Amino acid sequence: QVQLVQSGAEVKKPGSSVKVSCKASGGTFSNYAVSWVRQAPGQGLEWMGGLIPIFGTANYAQKFQGRVTITADESTSTAYMEVSSLRSEDTAVYYCAREIDTSGWSGALDYWGQGTLVTVSS
Amino acid sequence: DIVMTQSPDSLAVSLGERATINCKSTQSVLFSSNNKNYLAWYQQKPGQPPKLLIYWASTRESGVPDRFSGSGSGTDFTLTISSLQAEDVALYYCQQYYGTPYSFGQGTKVEIK
């Protein structure tokens, strides 16, 4: 059974950076696209971007281009998402999620991490 | 970018009754070469990540009760809960994966009347 386990909650100051990890177990990691989705308090789901580890090139929503960096370490089956220049509006739960098949950027998200709460506050 | 709009924002349905949620996209998510609609539905309960219910607009994910069904094609889609159970109280989201950036509807809150 595939599991995605994310790193723990973070409290950050405005202007700083945060890096969230997502470790996969129980299945193949490298061939599946992994997305990052965030959810601000009481709000809906927002796709930030993702990557297919075997290819290594990340795909970002324009809104996050330049401020978000998504990477992966195939040796540890771990994906990472770093947000820089944090502001209060970045306070949210951040989820990683894996696509249902290996066709790449054309699959529903069937496995989700438990979520990581990032709080940005001075 | 494709914008997804759900209706209604919330609905209250009696136990055992039908719940219907609509989702509309600003452009077609039907890929003509394989005749598949790149549309998924998720259920989210408080404090939990979203759970995939339906993909390819009408294919039920393994383990999802058959009271959940999806329909529609092109730009208009529907999620139906045929007989609402107490455990179905949740937020429901549609999502297009036709192209990146992926996008979600704003969510529909389903409650018991």
PDB file of C-alpha atoms in Angstrom:
ATOM      1  CA  GLN A   1       0.000   0.000   0.000  1.00  0.00           C
ATOM      2  CA  VAL A   2       1.408   3.377  -1.026  1.00  0.00           C
ATOM      3  CA  GLN A   3       1.910   5.889   1.778  1.00  0.00           C
ATOM      4  CA  LEU A   4       3.022   9.493   1.602  1.00  0.00           C
ATOM      5  CA  VAL A   5       4.326  10.821   4.912  1.00  0.00           C
ATOM      6  CA  GLN A   6       4.986  14.529   5.220  1.00  0.00           C
ATOM      7  CA  SER A   7       7.168  16.466   7.616  1.00  0.00           C
ATOM      8  CA  GLY A   8       5.728  18.181  10.644  1.00  0.00           C
ATOM      9  CA  ALA A   9       4.103  21.542  11.204  1.00  0.00           C
ATOM     10  CA  GLU A  10       6.192  24.690  10.868  1.00  0.00           C
ATOM     11  CA  VAL A  11       5.938  28.233  12.212  1.00  0.00           C
ATOM     12  CA  LYS A  12       7.854  30.762  10.161  1.00  0.00           C
ATOM     13  CA  LYS A  13       8.494  34.508  10.153  1.00  0.00           C
ATOM     14  CA  PRO A  14       7.474  36.621   7.170  1.00  0.00           C
ATOM     15  CA  GLY A  15      10.278  36.773   4.624  1.00  0.00           C
ATOM     16  CA  SER A  16      11.763  33.425   5.594  1.00  0.00           C
ATOM     17  CA  SER A  17      11.582  30.094   3.762  1.00  0.00           C
ATOM     18  CA  VAL A  18      10.100  26.705   4.531  1.00  0.00           C
ATOM     19  CA  LYS A  19      10.856  23.297   3.060  1.00  0.00           C
ATOM     20  CA  VAL A  20       8.305  20.502   3.369  1.00  0.00           C
ATOM     21  CA  SER A  21       9.161  16.884   2.655  1.00  0.00           C
ATOM     22  CA  CYS A  22       6.986  14.025   1.414  1.00  0.00           C
ATOM     23  CA  LYS A  23       8.389  10.507   1.751  1.00  0.00           C
ATOM     24  CA  ALA A  24       6.823   7.735  -0.294  1.00  0.00           C
ATOM     25  CA  SER A  25       6.739   4.097   0.660  1.00  0.00           C
ATOM     26  CA  GLY A  26       5.041   0.944  -0.542  1.00  0.00           C
ATOM     27  CA  GLY A  27       5.295   1.535  -4.265  1.00  0.00           C
ATOM     28  CA  THR A  28       7.315   2.894  -7.148  1.00  0.00           C
ATOM     29  CA  PHE A  29       8.277   6.518  -6.660  1.00  0.00           C
ATOM     30  CA  SER A  30      10.217   7.761  -9.645  1.00  0.00           C
ATOM     31  CA  ASN A  31       7.708   7.220 -12.449  1.00  0.00           C
ATOM     32  CA  TYR A  32       4.706   8.939 -10.918  1.00  0.00           C
ATOM     33  CA  ALA A  33       4.033  12.673 -10.994  1.00  0.00           C
ATOM     34  CA  VAL A  34       3.855  14.164  -7.528  1.00  0.00           C
ATOM     35  CA  SER A  35       1.861  17.340  -7.045  1.00  0.00           C
ATOM     36  CA  TRP A  36       1.792  19.864  -4.243  1.00  0.00           C
ATOM     37  CA  VAL A  37      -1.594  21.299  -3.311  1.00  0.00           C
ATOM     38  CA  ARG A  38      -2.260  23.865  -0.612  1.00  0.00           C
ATOM     39  CA  GLN A  39      -5.338  24.784   1.360  1.00  0.00           C
ATOM     40  CA  ALA A  40      -5.554  28.052   3.270  1.00  0.00           C
ATOM     41  CA  PRO A  41      -7.698  28.013   6.435  1.00  0.00           C
ATOM     42  CA  GLY A  42     -11.342  27.563   5.496  1.00  0.00           C
ATOM     43  CA  GLN A  43     -10.508  27.763   1.787  1.00  0.00           C
ATOM     44  CA  GLY A  44     -10.408  25.437  -1.195  1.00  0.00           C
ATOM     45  CA  LEU A  45      -7.649  23.453  -2.857  1.00  0.00           C
ATOM     46  CA  GLU A  46      -4.954  25.151  -4.925  1.00  0.00           C
ATOM     47  CA  TRP A  47      -2.509  23.290  -7.174  1.00  0.00           C
ATOM     48  CA  MET A  48       0.985  24.720  -6.816  1.00  0.00           C
ATOM     49  CA  GLY A  49       3.034  22.481  -9.063  1.00  0.00           C
ATOM     50  CA  GLY A  50       4.833  19.178  -9.105  1.00  0.00           C
ATOM     51  CA  LEU A  51       7.350  16.981 -10.788  1.00  0.00           C
ATOM     52  CA  ILE A  52       7.975  13.513 -12.124  1.00  0.00           C
ATOM     53  CA  PRO A  53      11.076  12.384 -10.208  1.00  0.00           C
ATOM     54  CA  ILE A  54      12.566  10.333 -13.028  1.00  0.00           C
ATOM     55  CA  PHE A  55      12.554  13.422 -15.265  1.00  0.00           C
ATOM     56  CA  GLY A  56      13.454  15.900 -12.566  1.00  0.00           C
ATOM     57  CA  THR A  57      11.957  18.998 -14.180  1.00  0.00           C
ATOM     58  CA  ALA A  58       9.305  20.707 -12.098  1.00  0.00           C
ATOM     59  CA  ASN A  59       6.047  22.101 -13.437  1.00  0.00           C
ATOM     60  CA  TYR A  60       4.706  25.170 -11.606  1.00  0.00           C
ATOM     61  CA  ALA A  61       1.498  27.135 -11.560  1.00  0.00           C
ATOM     62  CA  GLN A  62       2.372  30.618 -12.781  1.00  0.00           C
ATOM     63  CA  LYS A  63       1.314  32.118  -9.454  1.00  0.00           C
ATOM     64  CA  PHE A  64       4.114  30.233  -7.685  1.00  0.00           C
ATOM     65  CA  GLN A  65       6.803  30.392 -10.348  1.00  0.00           C
ATOM     66  CA  GLY A  66       9.959  31.934  -8.901  1.00  0.00           C
ATOM     67  CA  ARG A  67       8.953  31.581  -5.261  1.00  0.00           C
ATOM     68  CA  VAL A  68       8.380  27.837  -5.017  1.00  0.00           C
ATOM     69  CA  THR A  69      10.954  25.134  -5.706  1.00  0.00           C
ATOM     70  CA  ILE A  70       9.944  21.505  -6.055  1.00  0.00           C
ATOM     71  CA  THR A  71      12.574  18.782  -6.065  1.00  0.00           C
ATOM     72  CA  ALA A  72      12.890  15.070  -5.426  1.00  0.00           C
ATOM     73  CA  ASP A  73      15.492  12.624  -4.196  1.00  0.00           C
ATOM     74  CA  GLU A  74      14.951   9.303  -5.921  1.00  0.00           C
ATOM     75  CA  SER A  75      17.390   7.519  -3.593  1.00  0.00           C
ATOM     76  CA  THR A  76      15.120   8.190  -0.610  1.00  0.00           C
ATOM     77  CA  SER A  77      11.778   8.339  -2.490  1.00  0.00           C
ATOM     78  CA  THR A  78      11.222  11.817  -1.093  1.00  0.00           C
ATOM     79  CA  ALA A  79       9.755  14.892  -2.725  1.00  0.00           C
ATOM     80  CA  TYR A  80      10.354  18.390  -1.413  1.00  0.00           C
ATOM     81  CA  MET A  81       8.565  21.708  -1.757  1.00  0.00           C
ATOM     82  CA  GLU A  82      10.231  24.931  -0.673  1.00  0.00           C
ATOM     83  CA  VAL A  83       8.482  28.289  -0.463  1.00  0.00           C
ATOM     84  CA  SER A  84      10.613  31.404  -0.093  1.00  0.00           C
ATOM     85  CA  SER A  85       9.763  34.996   0.870  1.00  0.00           C
ATOM     86  CA  LEU A  86       6.921  33.759   3.032  1.00  0.00           C
ATOM     87  CA  ARG A  87       4.015  36.071   3.772  1.00  0.00           C
ATOM     88  CA  SER A  88       0.972  35.692   5.980  1.00  0.00           C
ATOM     89  CA  GLU A  89      -1.132  34.624   2.997  1.00  0.00           C
ATOM     90  CA  ASP A  90       1.040  31.506   2.695  1.00  0.00           C
ATOM     91  CA  THR A  91      -0.405  30.177   5.954  1.00  0.00           C
ATOM     92  CA  ALA A  92      -1.992  26.942   4.824  1.00  0.00           C
ATOM     93  CA  VAL A  93      -1.942  23.174   4.945  1.00  0.00           C
ATOM     94  CA  TYR A  94       0.357  21.883   2.225  1.00  0.00           C
ATOM     95  CA  TYR A  95      -0.326  18.447   0.740  1.00  0.00           C
ATOM     96  CA  CYS A  96       1.696  16.245  -1.547  1.00  0.00           C
ATOM     97  CA  ALA A  97      -0.266  13.877  -3.762  1.00  0.00           C
ATOM     98  CA  ARG A  98       0.648  11.194  -6.291  1.00  0.00           C
ATOM     99  CA  GLU A  99      -1.063  10.615  -9.620  1.00  0.00           C
ATOM    100  CA  ILE A 100      -3.020   7.450 -10.232  1.00  0.00           C
ATOM    101  CA  ASP A 101      -0.875   6.270 -13.139  1.00  0.00           C
ATOM    102  CA  THR A 102       2.453   6.893 -14.803  1.00  0.00           C
ATOM    103  CA  SER A 103       1.242   8.728 -17.905  1.00  0.00           C
ATOM    104  CA  GLY A 104       2.506  11.999 -16.442  1.00  0.00           C
ATOM    105  CA  TRP A 105       0.442  15.176 -15.924  1.00  0.00           C
ATOM    106  CA  SER A 106      -2.750  13.449 -16.943  1.00  0.00           C
ATOM    107  CA  GLY A 107      -3.947  11.602 -13.879  1.00  0.00           C
ATOM    108  CA  ALA A 108      -6.175  12.099 -10.900  1.00  0.00           C
ATOM    109  CA  LEU A 109      -4.509  12.262  -7.478  1.00  0.00           C
ATOM    110  CA  ASP A 110      -5.109   9.025  -5.646  1.00  0.00           C
ATOM    111  CA  TYR A 111      -2.586   9.032  -2.806  1.00  0.00           C
ATOM    112  CA  TRP A 112      -2.243  12.045  -0.538  1.00  0.00           C
ATOM    113  CA  GLY A 113       0.075  12.925   2.316  1.00  0.00           C
ATOM    114  CA  GLN A 114      -1.435  13.810   5.663  1.00  0.00           C
ATOM    115  CA  GLY A 115      -0.748  17.511   5.166  1.00  0.00           C
ATOM    116  CA  THR A 116       1.721  19.920   6.737  1.00  0.00           C
ATOM    117  CA  LEU A 117       0.480  23.097   8.405  1.00  0.00           C
ATOM    118  CA  VAL A 118       2.722  26.054   7.725  1.00  0.00           C
ATOM    119  CA  THR A 119       1.950  29.117   9.797  1.00  0.00           C
ATOM    120  CA  VAL A 120       3.530  32.427   8.818  1.00  0.00           C
ATOM    121  CA  SER A 121       3.419  34.894  11.649  1.00  0.00           C
ATOM    122  CA  SER A 122       5.604  37.612  13.079  1.00  0.00           C
TER     123      SER A 122
ATOM    124  CA  ASP B   1      -5.922  28.245 -17.530  1.00  0.00           C
ATOM    125  CA  ILE B   2      -9.052  26.170 -16.982  1.00  0.00           C
ATOM    126  CA  VAL B   3     -11.412  27.498 -14.311  1.00  0.00           C
ATOM    127  CA  MET B   4     -13.715  25.069 -12.529  1.00  0.00           C
ATOM    128  CA  THR B   5     -16.981  26.281 -11.016  1.00  0.00           C
ATOM    129  CA  GLN B   6     -19.162  24.156  -8.771  1.00  0.00           C
ATOM    130  CA  SER B   7     -22.796  24.602  -7.850  1.00  0.00           C
ATOM    131  CA  PRO B   8     -24.273  24.892  -5.374  1.00  0.00           C
ATOM    132  CA  ASP B   9     -21.773  26.075  -2.760  1.00  0.00           C
ATOM    133  CA  SER B  10     -23.661  24.082  -0.152  1.00  0.00           C
ATOM    134  CA  LEU B  11     -26.652  21.798   0.069  1.00  0.00           C
ATOM    135  CA  ALA B  12     -28.620  20.091   2.782  1.00  0.00           C
ATOM    136  CA  VAL B  13     -30.198  16.756   1.987  1.00  0.00           C
ATOM    137  CA  SER B  14     -32.240  14.377   4.114  1.00  0.00           C
ATOM    138  CA  LEU B  15     -30.743  11.008   4.973  1.00  0.00           C
ATOM    139  CA  GLY B  16     -31.484   8.516   2.211  1.00  0.00           C
ATOM    140  CA  GLU B  17     -32.217  11.230  -0.338  1.00  0.00           C
ATOM    141  CA  ARG B  18     -30.237  12.145  -3.449  1.00  0.00           C
ATOM    142  CA  ALA B  19     -27.529  14.795  -3.482  1.00  0.00           C
ATOM    143  CA  THR B  20     -26.374  16.316  -6.755  1.00  0.00           C
ATOM    144  CA  ILE B  21     -23.343  18.534  -7.265  1.00  0.00           C
ATOM    145  CA  ASN B  22     -22.515  20.219 -10.548  1.00  0.00           C
ATOM    146  CA  CYS B  23     -19.158  21.219 -11.953  1.00  0.00           C
ATOM    147  CA  LYS B  24     -18.498  23.323 -15.024  1.00  0.00           C
ATOM    148  CA  SER B  25     -15.172  23.991 -16.750  1.00  0.00           C
ATOM    149  CA  THR B  26     -14.295  27.004 -18.893  1.00  0.00           C
ATOM    150  CA  GLN B  27     -13.026  24.724 -21.636  1.00  0.00           C
ATOM    151  CA  SER B  28     -13.597  21.123 -22.576  1.00  0.00           C
ATOM    152  CA  VAL B  29     -11.635  18.514 -20.616  1.00  0.00           C
ATOM    153  CA  LEU B  30     -12.541  15.772 -23.103  1.00  0.00           C
ATOM    154  CA  PHE B  31      -9.454  14.482 -24.901  1.00  0.00           C
ATOM    155  CA  SER B  32     -10.660  13.473 -28.349  1.00  0.00           C
ATOM    156  CA  SER B  33      -7.929  10.927 -29.081  1.00  0.00           C
ATOM    157  CA  ASN B  34      -9.010   8.614 -26.237  1.00  0.00           C
ATOM    158  CA  ASN B  35     -12.525   9.949 -25.592  1.00  0.00           C
ATOM    159  CA  LYS B  36     -11.758  10.427 -21.904  1.00  0.00           C
ATOM    160  CA  ASN B  37     -12.829  13.301 -19.711  1.00  0.00           C
ATOM    161  CA  TYR B  38      -9.965  14.422 -17.491  1.00  0.00           C
ATOM    162  CA  LEU B  39     -12.170  15.163 -14.510  1.00  0.00           C
ATOM    163  CA  ALA B  40     -12.009  13.874 -10.932  1.00  0.00           C
ATOM    164  CA  TRP B  41     -14.117  14.228  -7.806  1.00  0.00           C
ATOM    165  CA  TYR B  42     -12.775  14.290  -4.240  1.00  0.00           C
ATOM    166  CA  GLN B  43     -14.335  14.129  -0.806  1.00  0.00           C
ATOM    167  CA  GLN B  44     -12.725  15.972   2.093  1.00  0.00           C
ATOM    168  CA  LYS B  45     -13.667  15.650   5.746  1.00  0.00           C
ATOM    169  CA  PRO B  46     -12.405  18.058   8.425  1.00  0.00           C
ATOM    170  CA  GLY B  47      -8.770  17.569   9.305  1.00  0.00           C
ATOM    171  CA  GLN B  48      -8.218  15.030   6.531  1.00  0.00           C
ATOM    172  CA  PRO B  49      -6.644  15.188   3.079  1.00  0.00           C
ATOM    173  CA  PRO B  50      -8.929  14.902   0.075  1.00  0.00           C
ATOM    174  CA  LYS B  51      -9.965  11.395  -0.931  1.00  0.00           C
ATOM    175  CA  LEU B  52     -10.333  10.449  -4.582  1.00  0.00           C
ATOM    176  CA  LEU B  53     -13.869   9.250  -5.347  1.00  0.00           C
ATOM    177  CA  ILE B  54     -14.240   9.387  -9.121  1.00  0.00           C
ATOM    178  CA  TYR B  55     -11.806   9.789 -12.038  1.00  0.00           C
ATOM    179  CA  TRP B  56     -12.247   9.907 -15.812  1.00  0.00           C
ATOM    180  CA  ALA B  57     -15.505  11.652 -14.844  1.00  0.00           C
ATOM    181  CA  SER B  58     -17.333   8.403 -14.098  1.00  0.00           C
ATOM    182  CA  THR B  59     -14.898   5.703 -12.912  1.00  0.00           C
ATOM    183  CA  ARG B  60     -15.311   4.939  -9.243  1.00  0.00           C
ATOM    184  CA  GLU B  61     -12.081   4.566  -7.271  1.00  0.00           C
ATOM    185  CA  SER B  62     -11.600   1.181  -5.621  1.00  0.00           C
ATOM    186  CA  GLY B  63     -13.463   0.928  -2.322  1.00  0.00           C
ATOM    187  CA  VAL B  64     -15.792   3.871  -2.980  1.00  0.00           C
ATOM    188  CA  PRO B  65     -19.439   2.959  -2.304  1.00  0.00           C
ATOM    189  CA  ASP B  66     -21.606   2.601  -5.395  1.00  0.00           C
ATOM    190  CA  ARG B  67     -23.996   5.286  -4.140  1.00  0.00           C
ATOM    191  CA  PHE B  68     -21.395   7.723  -5.528  1.00  0.00           C
ATOM    192  CA  SER B  69     -21.527   8.207  -9.282  1.00  0.00           C
ATOM    193  CA  GLY B  70     -20.138  10.690 -11.768  1.00  0.00           C
ATOM    194  CA  SER B  71     -21.477  11.747 -15.124  1.00  0.00           C
ATOM    195  CA  GLY B  72     -21.079  14.369 -17.809  1.00  0.00           C
ATOM    196  CA  SER B  73     -18.732  15.196 -20.635  1.00  0.00           C
ATOM    197  CA  GLY B  74     -16.911  18.119 -22.171  1.00  0.00           C
ATOM    198  CA  THR B  75     -17.534  21.038 -19.847  1.00  0.00           C
ATOM    199  CA  ASP B  76     -20.437  19.921 -17.637  1.00  0.00           C
ATOM    200  CA  PHE B  77     -20.195  17.264 -14.962  1.00  0.00           C
ATOM    201  CA  THR B  78     -22.233  15.948 -12.052  1.00  0.00           C
ATOM    202  CA  LEU B  79     -21.467  14.033  -8.884  1.00  0.00           C
ATOM    203  CA  THR B  80     -24.479  12.192  -7.500  1.00  0.00           C
ATOM    204  CA  ILE B  81     -24.854  10.586  -4.101  1.00  0.00           C
ATOM    205  CA  SER B  82     -27.886   8.389  -4.637  1.00  0.00           C
ATOM    206  CA  SER B  83     -28.830   7.853  -0.995  1.00  0.00           C
ATOM    207  CA  LEU B  84     -27.104  10.196   1.419  1.00  0.00           C
ATOM    208  CA  GLN B  85     -25.584   8.612   4.501  1.00  0.00           C
ATOM    209  CA  ALA B  86     -24.419  10.396   7.638  1.00  0.00           C
ATOM    210  CA  GLU B  87     -20.797   9.621   6.788  1.00  0.00           C
ATOM    211  CA  ASP B  88     -21.133  11.501   3.482  1.00  0.00           C
ATOM    212  CA  VAL B  89     -21.212  14.875   5.242  1.00  0.00           C
ATOM    213  CA  ALA B  90     -18.122  16.531   3.786  1.00  0.00           C
ATOM    214  CA  LEU B  91     -16.769  18.977   1.262  1.00  0.00           C
ATOM    215  CA  TYR B  92     -16.673  17.811  -2.341  1.00  0.00           C
ATOM    216  CA  TYR B  93     -14.334  19.139  -5.027  1.00  0.00           C
ATOM    217  CA  CYS B  94     -14.095  18.587  -8.749  1.00  0.00           C
ATOM    218  CA  GLN B  95     -10.699  18.835 -10.436  1.00  0.00           C
ATOM    219  CA  GLN B  96      -9.543  18.927 -14.021  1.00  0.00           C
ATOM    220  CA  TYR B  97      -6.301  17.182 -14.962  1.00  0.00           C
ATOM    221  CA  TYR B  98      -6.592  17.849 -18.691  1.00  0.00           C
ATOM    222  CA  GLY B  99      -3.617  20.135 -18.449  1.00  0.00           C
ATOM    223  CA  THR B 100      -1.413  21.941 -15.996  1.00  0.00           C
ATOM    224  CA  PRO B 101      -1.982  24.004 -14.010  1.00  0.00           C
ATOM    225  CA  TYR B 102      -4.481  21.558 -12.578  1.00  0.00           C
ATOM    226  CA  SER B 103      -7.471  23.335 -11.091  1.00  0.00           C
ATOM    227  CA  PHE B 104     -10.168  22.595  -8.556  1.00  0.00           C
ATOM    228  CA  GLY B 105     -13.686  23.829  -8.105  1.00  0.00           C
ATOM    229  CA  GLN B 106     -14.343  25.980  -5.057  1.00  0.00           C
ATOM    230  CA  GLY B 107     -15.966  23.104  -3.201  1.00  0.00           C
ATOM    231  CA  THR B 108     -19.504  22.120  -2.237  1.00  0.00           C
ATOM    232  CA  LYS B 109     -20.447  21.487   1.373  1.00  0.00           C
ATOM    233  CA  VAL B 110     -22.927  18.648   1.864  1.00  0.00           C
ATOM    234  CA  GLU B 111     -24.906  18.542   5.101  1.00  0.00           C
ATOM    235  CA  ILE B 112     -27.825  16.617   6.530  1.00  0.00           C
ATOM    236  CA  LYS B 113     -31.210  18.353   6.492  1.00  0.00           C
TER     237      LYS B 113
END
